[in-house]
Amino acid sequence: MSAGLPGLLVPGTDPDVAASYAAAIERARDAVFGFEEDVVIVDIETTGFDPARDRVIEIAAAAMRGPEVLDTFHTLVDPGCAIPPEIVRLTGITDDEVSGAPAPDAAASSLASFVDGRDVVAHNAPFDRGFLERLAGGGRFPGEWIDTLQLALIAFPRLSSHRLRDLAEAFGGEAPSHRAPDDVRALGTVWRAVLCGLDDLGPALLGRLAALAPGAKWPARTVLTHLAAGGRASAFDLADARRARAGTERAAALADADDLECACPEPDRIAAEFSPDGIAGRMYPGYEHRREQAQMARAVTEAFSGGTCVAVEAGTGVGKSLAYLVPAARFALLNSVGVGIATKTNALMDQLVYGELPALCQVLDEPLRFVALKGYEHYLCLRKLDRLAASLDDADPETAGAVAALLAWVAQSTWGDFAAANVHLRRELKSEVTASVADCTRKRCRYYPNLCYVHGARRRASSAHVVVTNHALLFRDVVADGGILPPIRHWIVDEAHAAESEARKQLSMECSRLELSVVLGALGGGRSGLIDTLRKQASTFSDADRPALISALAEMERAVTEGSTLAASLFEFVHDVRAEGEDAGYDTSEVRIDAAIRDGSVWGTVSRVGRSLAMRLEAMLAAGRRLVTLLEAAGQSGVEVRADLAGLLTRVASQHIALVTVLEGEASEYVYHLTVDRRPQGRADRLAASRLDVGEALAEDFFPRVRSAVFTSATIAAGDDFAHFATAVGLDRLGEARWNAVRLPSSYDFERQMAVFVPTDLLVPGASAYLGRLETLLFELHLAMNGSVLTLFTNRRDMDHLYRVLAPRLANEGLGLLVQSRGVSAKRLRDEFLADERISLFATKSFWEGFDARGDTLRCVVVPKLPFGNVRDPLTREREERYGKAAWERFYLPEAVIELKQAAGRLIRSSTDRGCLVIADPRVLVKGYGRSFLAALPVDDVERLDSERVIEEVSRRFGPGAGA
């Protein structure tokens, strides 16, 4: 196995699949499949991504026959314009180098002559094709354009990335360099590996894939068909594939801890496991005892033993996960009960399920069963996937390729959620293949229960000692009054700083333009809608039932047509709602629906149209219920369409409840608000009712169902004070005897590893020259650090302005700057930032927490403005109205303090990291509340210097070569 392959495998990949991927490396060197003669590998370098606007600057190609390279082609191209600086940095190609090279059309014509009608192989072929066919003219490339990116997704669905660079590293190819000849050589190796990977899928599955979308022109079909013909094919059946992969593993369900008198390990014995001779030492050779880790394990054990709750703030480096896993495992095994762990992020779930829990199992003296469990929408529905694959007909190549990749993923994945499949689906397509509560046919489904990704996982969870889930599913189970998760009475909520936010999301409701559009479109939607499907089936109904069916369909269609018109009108009127002080300059804005708005004439119109829409939704539900009854009478032949109808009706009912709740506005437990989306074609408009007091709801519905709950995070206290967190999650309603708080310092030496600087000569945010001064500081800081700076903004407008000004200035200094713009993948930004120490990043909310960058990839974090929430946020306004001035101390200030602690936590992620935090907001020094922020930071010595001195100190102590 190559050095690059293991790190690219999705965690949880079955050993036989990993072995087959590794074998492809060797097979690729000399395997001959008998059909891949005369293909041409092509790669281009360009000035950008748009064929209509950007230009080609380099072309390379290689003619191949099997593993043999027959001939090569290469030319630089004069684009007739200056090459952008970022492209020069990426490729190394300069204006001087391309001067005198062939013009783009001439170069493309030369390539066409080299290709000579043969099939072209390219990675992300539509990109290369878009440029080259535009330049060379129609018909110059008559062969197929075979996309190795799409084929790699099918051949190796258990890889986390299918970028050319990653595939080349995984399969032993030459590393791409963003130079066309190098990338062609790399792609030649990848192409051979992809053919081997496809061949390993077997002729039955290959035949099924080749038969997808028979009416579509799909270049991948040629390759799949040839490979399928190379073996003896039998009919492919998805259920058989699942049965072969999932097997028949079963275990008896564990007892409900409420039915037992549970014993508990002694806290001293658990603490002793955190020594070189204990469990921790056996798990990790070279383990060093950390007093704080043992203290946390003791606190968790005492909570289990006493049936109490505990909030544990454990600083970075304590090793929280192991500190709760050991007592959880010991308690679960001792009593044969389940313990639950709820996390916020998939990254931590993966760390637990694929890292620490397997390592823990290796050193325990009895088998420990554990399972990861998420909500329905995280899993593929095999019934829906099989049906979609059979109905593609003339689907576009992108859709055909995505469905093919999903079928291959199922064939290679025993368990796992949809996030493990590196397939990007459009929203509409995703809803066609993901599971949902509403349209699950349960016992009527051929995959239920053991072959189903959802129900199979849930069955395994009922017999698991440790169930790892996410905050969303935990709190959804609370809302549903149980029944989603096994009856778990002992919970550990990690990343607990995010628990209130996720609980509020699950306890809230919304009526949205997008959801109504999707649901009503699926019901009506012309020939593709469910109503039309049912109308076509009318002939199969009895003479007695057919009139009732046609009548119900007509009523449903009428309600859908009128409802679609009213929904569009409703949200147009919603756009006219304005709140005092609202900033209409943003793409989207949130407005609290207060008494003043409800008394206004605009809201009167919204209310009238909304109530008319509610009536049409009620009519849909009534007609839908009659249709469900008729379909039930039709028996097994109506199972599929009845499940689809039930799912859509559930979504209609959800929209109806939310709409009526907001329009009435009478439930005092909610804050009512709306979102206006001003973007062209934007569909994020919504009316919402959000739960105001999450803690009250959890005190009523969560804590009475559990015996103990451990909440832990690196940042849940505002300084030393847990009062805000206790209120947020309802601990303060339990009484002092039922809960306590423990604050454990970090195991890292922050005084040595980290410095905090506050420039003393900056202006208060909002002052007229504030942004100019901040621009100067940021420019000098980036030069001093030579990259690796993360600037965390609370204001997107300031961020975008400073990016536009600073990006070209930094580019002239050879430094790259990324920005978290709308529509850009946060994961892609993370990957780019971590890949190059000379790149810096401007980012907003999602990078304030959970962003883990070790070593020199992140050495400086800048906070331009203290992270106070938006004063116009509906939740903030509602709190101010209800609690008056007390809302500042109770909510606004502690939330900002915790947010700053999160930002500081991005910096030091290991015992060898070094870095600095720059707080560019003078209010932290001149306002009384500034002491709360400074006291919460992990260092005591905050350095107050003017900007020039800050730059000097940052450069001397943390810049390139510092400490060498």
PDB file of N, CA and C in Angstrom, residues 130-159:
ATOM      1  N   GLY A 130     -14.627  22.336 -22.188  1.00  0.00           N
ATOM      2  CA  GLY A 130     -15.231  23.646 -22.376  1.00  0.00           C
ATOM      3  C   GLY A 130     -14.268  24.633 -23.008  1.00  0.00           C
ATOM      4  N   PHE A 131     -13.018  24.615 -22.563  1.00  0.00           N
ATOM      5  CA  PHE A 131     -12.019  25.526 -23.120  1.00  0.00           C
ATOM      6  C   PHE A 131     -11.591  25.097 -24.522  1.00  0.00           C
ATOM      7  N   LEU A 132     -11.259  23.808 -24.683  1.00  0.00           N
ATOM      8  CA  LEU A 132     -10.615  23.362 -25.915  1.00  0.00           C
ATOM      9  C   LEU A 132     -11.578  23.320 -27.095  1.00  0.00           C
ATOM     10  N   GLU A 133     -12.813  22.880 -26.892  1.00  0.00           N
ATOM     11  CA  GLU A 133     -13.758  22.857 -28.011  1.00  0.00           C
ATOM     12  C   GLU A 133     -14.138  24.270 -28.437  1.00  0.00           C
ATOM     13  N   ARG A 134     -14.183  25.177 -27.480  1.00  0.00           N
ATOM     14  CA  ARG A 134     -14.483  26.572 -27.822  1.00  0.00           C
ATOM     15  C   ARG A 134     -13.379  27.158 -28.708  1.00  0.00           C
ATOM     16  N   LEU A 135     -12.144  26.773 -28.403  1.00  0.00           N
ATOM     17  CA  LEU A 135     -11.016  27.321 -29.164  1.00  0.00           C
ATOM     18  C   LEU A 135     -10.835  26.628 -30.508  1.00  0.00           C
ATOM     19  N   ALA A 136     -10.930  25.289 -30.517  1.00  0.00           N
ATOM     20  CA  ALA A 136     -10.629  24.543 -31.739  1.00  0.00           C
ATOM     21  C   ALA A 136     -11.793  24.523 -32.724  1.00  0.00           C
ATOM     22  N   GLY A 137     -13.001  24.775 -32.224  1.00  0.00           N
ATOM     23  CA  GLY A 137     -14.170  24.729 -33.094  1.00  0.00           C
ATOM     24  C   GLY A 137     -14.874  23.392 -32.993  1.00  0.00           C
ATOM     25  N   GLY A 138     -16.162  23.395 -33.295  1.00  0.00           N
ATOM     26  CA  GLY A 138     -16.969  22.189 -33.169  1.00  0.00           C
ATOM     27  C   GLY A 138     -16.487  21.075 -34.071  1.00  0.00           C
ATOM     28  N   GLY A 139     -16.564  19.861 -33.582  1.00  0.00           N
ATOM     29  CA  GLY A 139     -16.232  18.682 -34.367  1.00  0.00           C
ATOM     30  C   GLY A 139     -14.770  18.326 -34.406  1.00  0.00           C
ATOM     31  N   ARG A 140     -13.879  19.123 -33.814  1.00  0.00           N
ATOM     32  CA  ARG A 140     -12.449  18.810 -33.866  1.00  0.00           C
ATOM     33  C   ARG A 140     -12.058  17.709 -32.889  1.00  0.00           C
ATOM     34  N   PHE A 141     -12.907  17.435 -31.905  1.00  0.00           N
ATOM     35  CA  PHE A 141     -12.649  16.352 -30.950  1.00  0.00           C
ATOM     36  C   PHE A 141     -13.847  15.402 -30.985  1.00  0.00           C
ATOM     37  N   PRO A 142     -13.942  14.561 -32.005  1.00  0.00           N
ATOM     38  CA  PRO A 142     -15.143  13.730 -32.179  1.00  0.00           C
ATOM     39  C   PRO A 142     -15.229  12.541 -31.222  1.00  0.00           C
ATOM     40  N   GLY A 143     -14.147  12.178 -30.571  1.00  0.00           N
ATOM     41  CA  GLY A 143     -14.183  11.040 -29.657  1.00  0.00           C
ATOM     42  C   GLY A 143     -14.897  11.365 -28.354  1.00  0.00           C
ATOM     43  N   GLU A 144     -15.017  10.374 -27.481  1.00  0.00           N
ATOM     44  CA  GLU A 144     -15.621  10.587 -26.169  1.00  0.00           C
ATOM     45  C   GLU A 144     -14.670  11.395 -25.281  1.00  0.00           C
ATOM     46  N   TRP A 145     -15.252  12.198 -24.399  1.00  0.00           N
ATOM     47  CA  TRP A 145     -14.479  12.873 -23.364  1.00  0.00           C
ATOM     48  C   TRP A 145     -14.717  12.113 -22.059  1.00  0.00           C
ATOM     49  N   ILE A 146     -13.753  11.326 -21.658  1.00  0.00           N
ATOM     50  CA  ILE A 146     -13.905  10.438 -20.501  1.00  0.00           C
ATOM     51  C   ILE A 146     -13.372  11.154 -19.263  1.00  0.00           C
ATOM     52  N   ASP A 147     -14.210  11.265 -18.265  1.00  0.00           N
ATOM     53  CA  ASP A 147     -13.883  12.042 -17.066  1.00  0.00           C
ATOM     54  C   ASP A 147     -13.373  11.117 -15.963  1.00  0.00           C
ATOM     55  N   THR A 148     -12.074  11.187 -15.679  1.00  0.00           N
ATOM     56  CA  THR A 148     -11.514  10.331 -14.628  1.00  0.00           C
ATOM     57  C   THR A 148     -11.981  10.737 -13.231  1.00  0.00           C
ATOM     58  N   LEU A 149     -12.399  12.000 -13.056  1.00  0.00           N
ATOM     59  CA  LEU A 149     -12.939  12.388 -11.752  1.00  0.00           C
ATOM     60  C   LEU A 149     -14.220  11.616 -11.473  1.00  0.00           C
ATOM     61  N   GLN A 150     -15.128  11.580 -12.436  1.00  0.00           N
ATOM     62  CA  GLN A 150     -16.378  10.848 -12.247  1.00  0.00           C
ATOM     63  C   GLN A 150     -16.118   9.345 -12.110  1.00  0.00           C
ATOM     64  N   LEU A 151     -15.233   8.806 -12.930  1.00  0.00           N
ATOM     65  CA  LEU A 151     -14.945   7.379 -12.857  1.00  0.00           C
ATOM     66  C   LEU A 151     -14.245   7.004 -11.550  1.00  0.00           C
ATOM     67  N   ALA A 152     -13.397   7.898 -11.036  1.00  0.00           N
ATOM     68  CA  ALA A 152     -12.721   7.623  -9.760  1.00  0.00           C
ATOM     69  C   ALA A 152     -13.726   7.577  -8.614  1.00  0.00           C
ATOM     70  N   LEU A 153     -14.745   8.434  -8.663  1.00  0.00           N
ATOM     71  CA  LEU A 153     -15.794   8.394  -7.643  1.00  0.00           C
ATOM     72  C   LEU A 153     -16.518   7.051  -7.643  1.00  0.00           C
ATOM     73  N   ILE A 154     -16.651   6.459  -8.822  1.00  0.00           N
ATOM     74  CA  ILE A 154     -17.306   5.150  -8.934  1.00  0.00           C
ATOM     75  C   ILE A 154     -16.348   4.024  -8.551  1.00  0.00           C
ATOM     76  N   ALA A 155     -15.112   4.129  -9.006  1.00  0.00           N
ATOM     77  CA  ALA A 155     -14.129   3.060  -8.764  1.00  0.00           C
ATOM     78  C   ALA A 155     -13.688   2.999  -7.318  1.00  0.00           C
ATOM     79  N   PHE A 156     -13.554   4.175  -6.679  1.00  0.00           N
ATOM     80  CA  PHE A 156     -13.021   4.235  -5.312  1.00  0.00           C
ATOM     81  C   PHE A 156     -13.941   5.089  -4.427  1.00  0.00           C
ATOM     82  N   PRO A 157     -15.161   4.631  -4.193  1.00  0.00           N
ATOM     83  CA  PRO A 157     -16.106   5.454  -3.425  1.00  0.00           C
ATOM     84  C   PRO A 157     -15.744   5.618  -1.956  1.00  0.00           C
ATOM     85  N   ARG A 158     -14.785   4.839  -1.474  1.00  0.00           N
ATOM     86  CA  ARG A 158     -14.402   4.940  -0.064  1.00  0.00           C
ATOM     87  C   ARG A 158     -13.199   5.864   0.142  1.00  0.00           C
ATOM     88  N   LEU A 159     -12.874   6.678  -0.844  1.00  0.00           N
ATOM     89  CA  LEU A 159     -11.826   7.686  -0.663  1.00  0.00           C
ATOM     90  C   LEU A 159     -12.468   9.005  -0.264  1.00  0.00           C
TER      91      LEU A 159
END
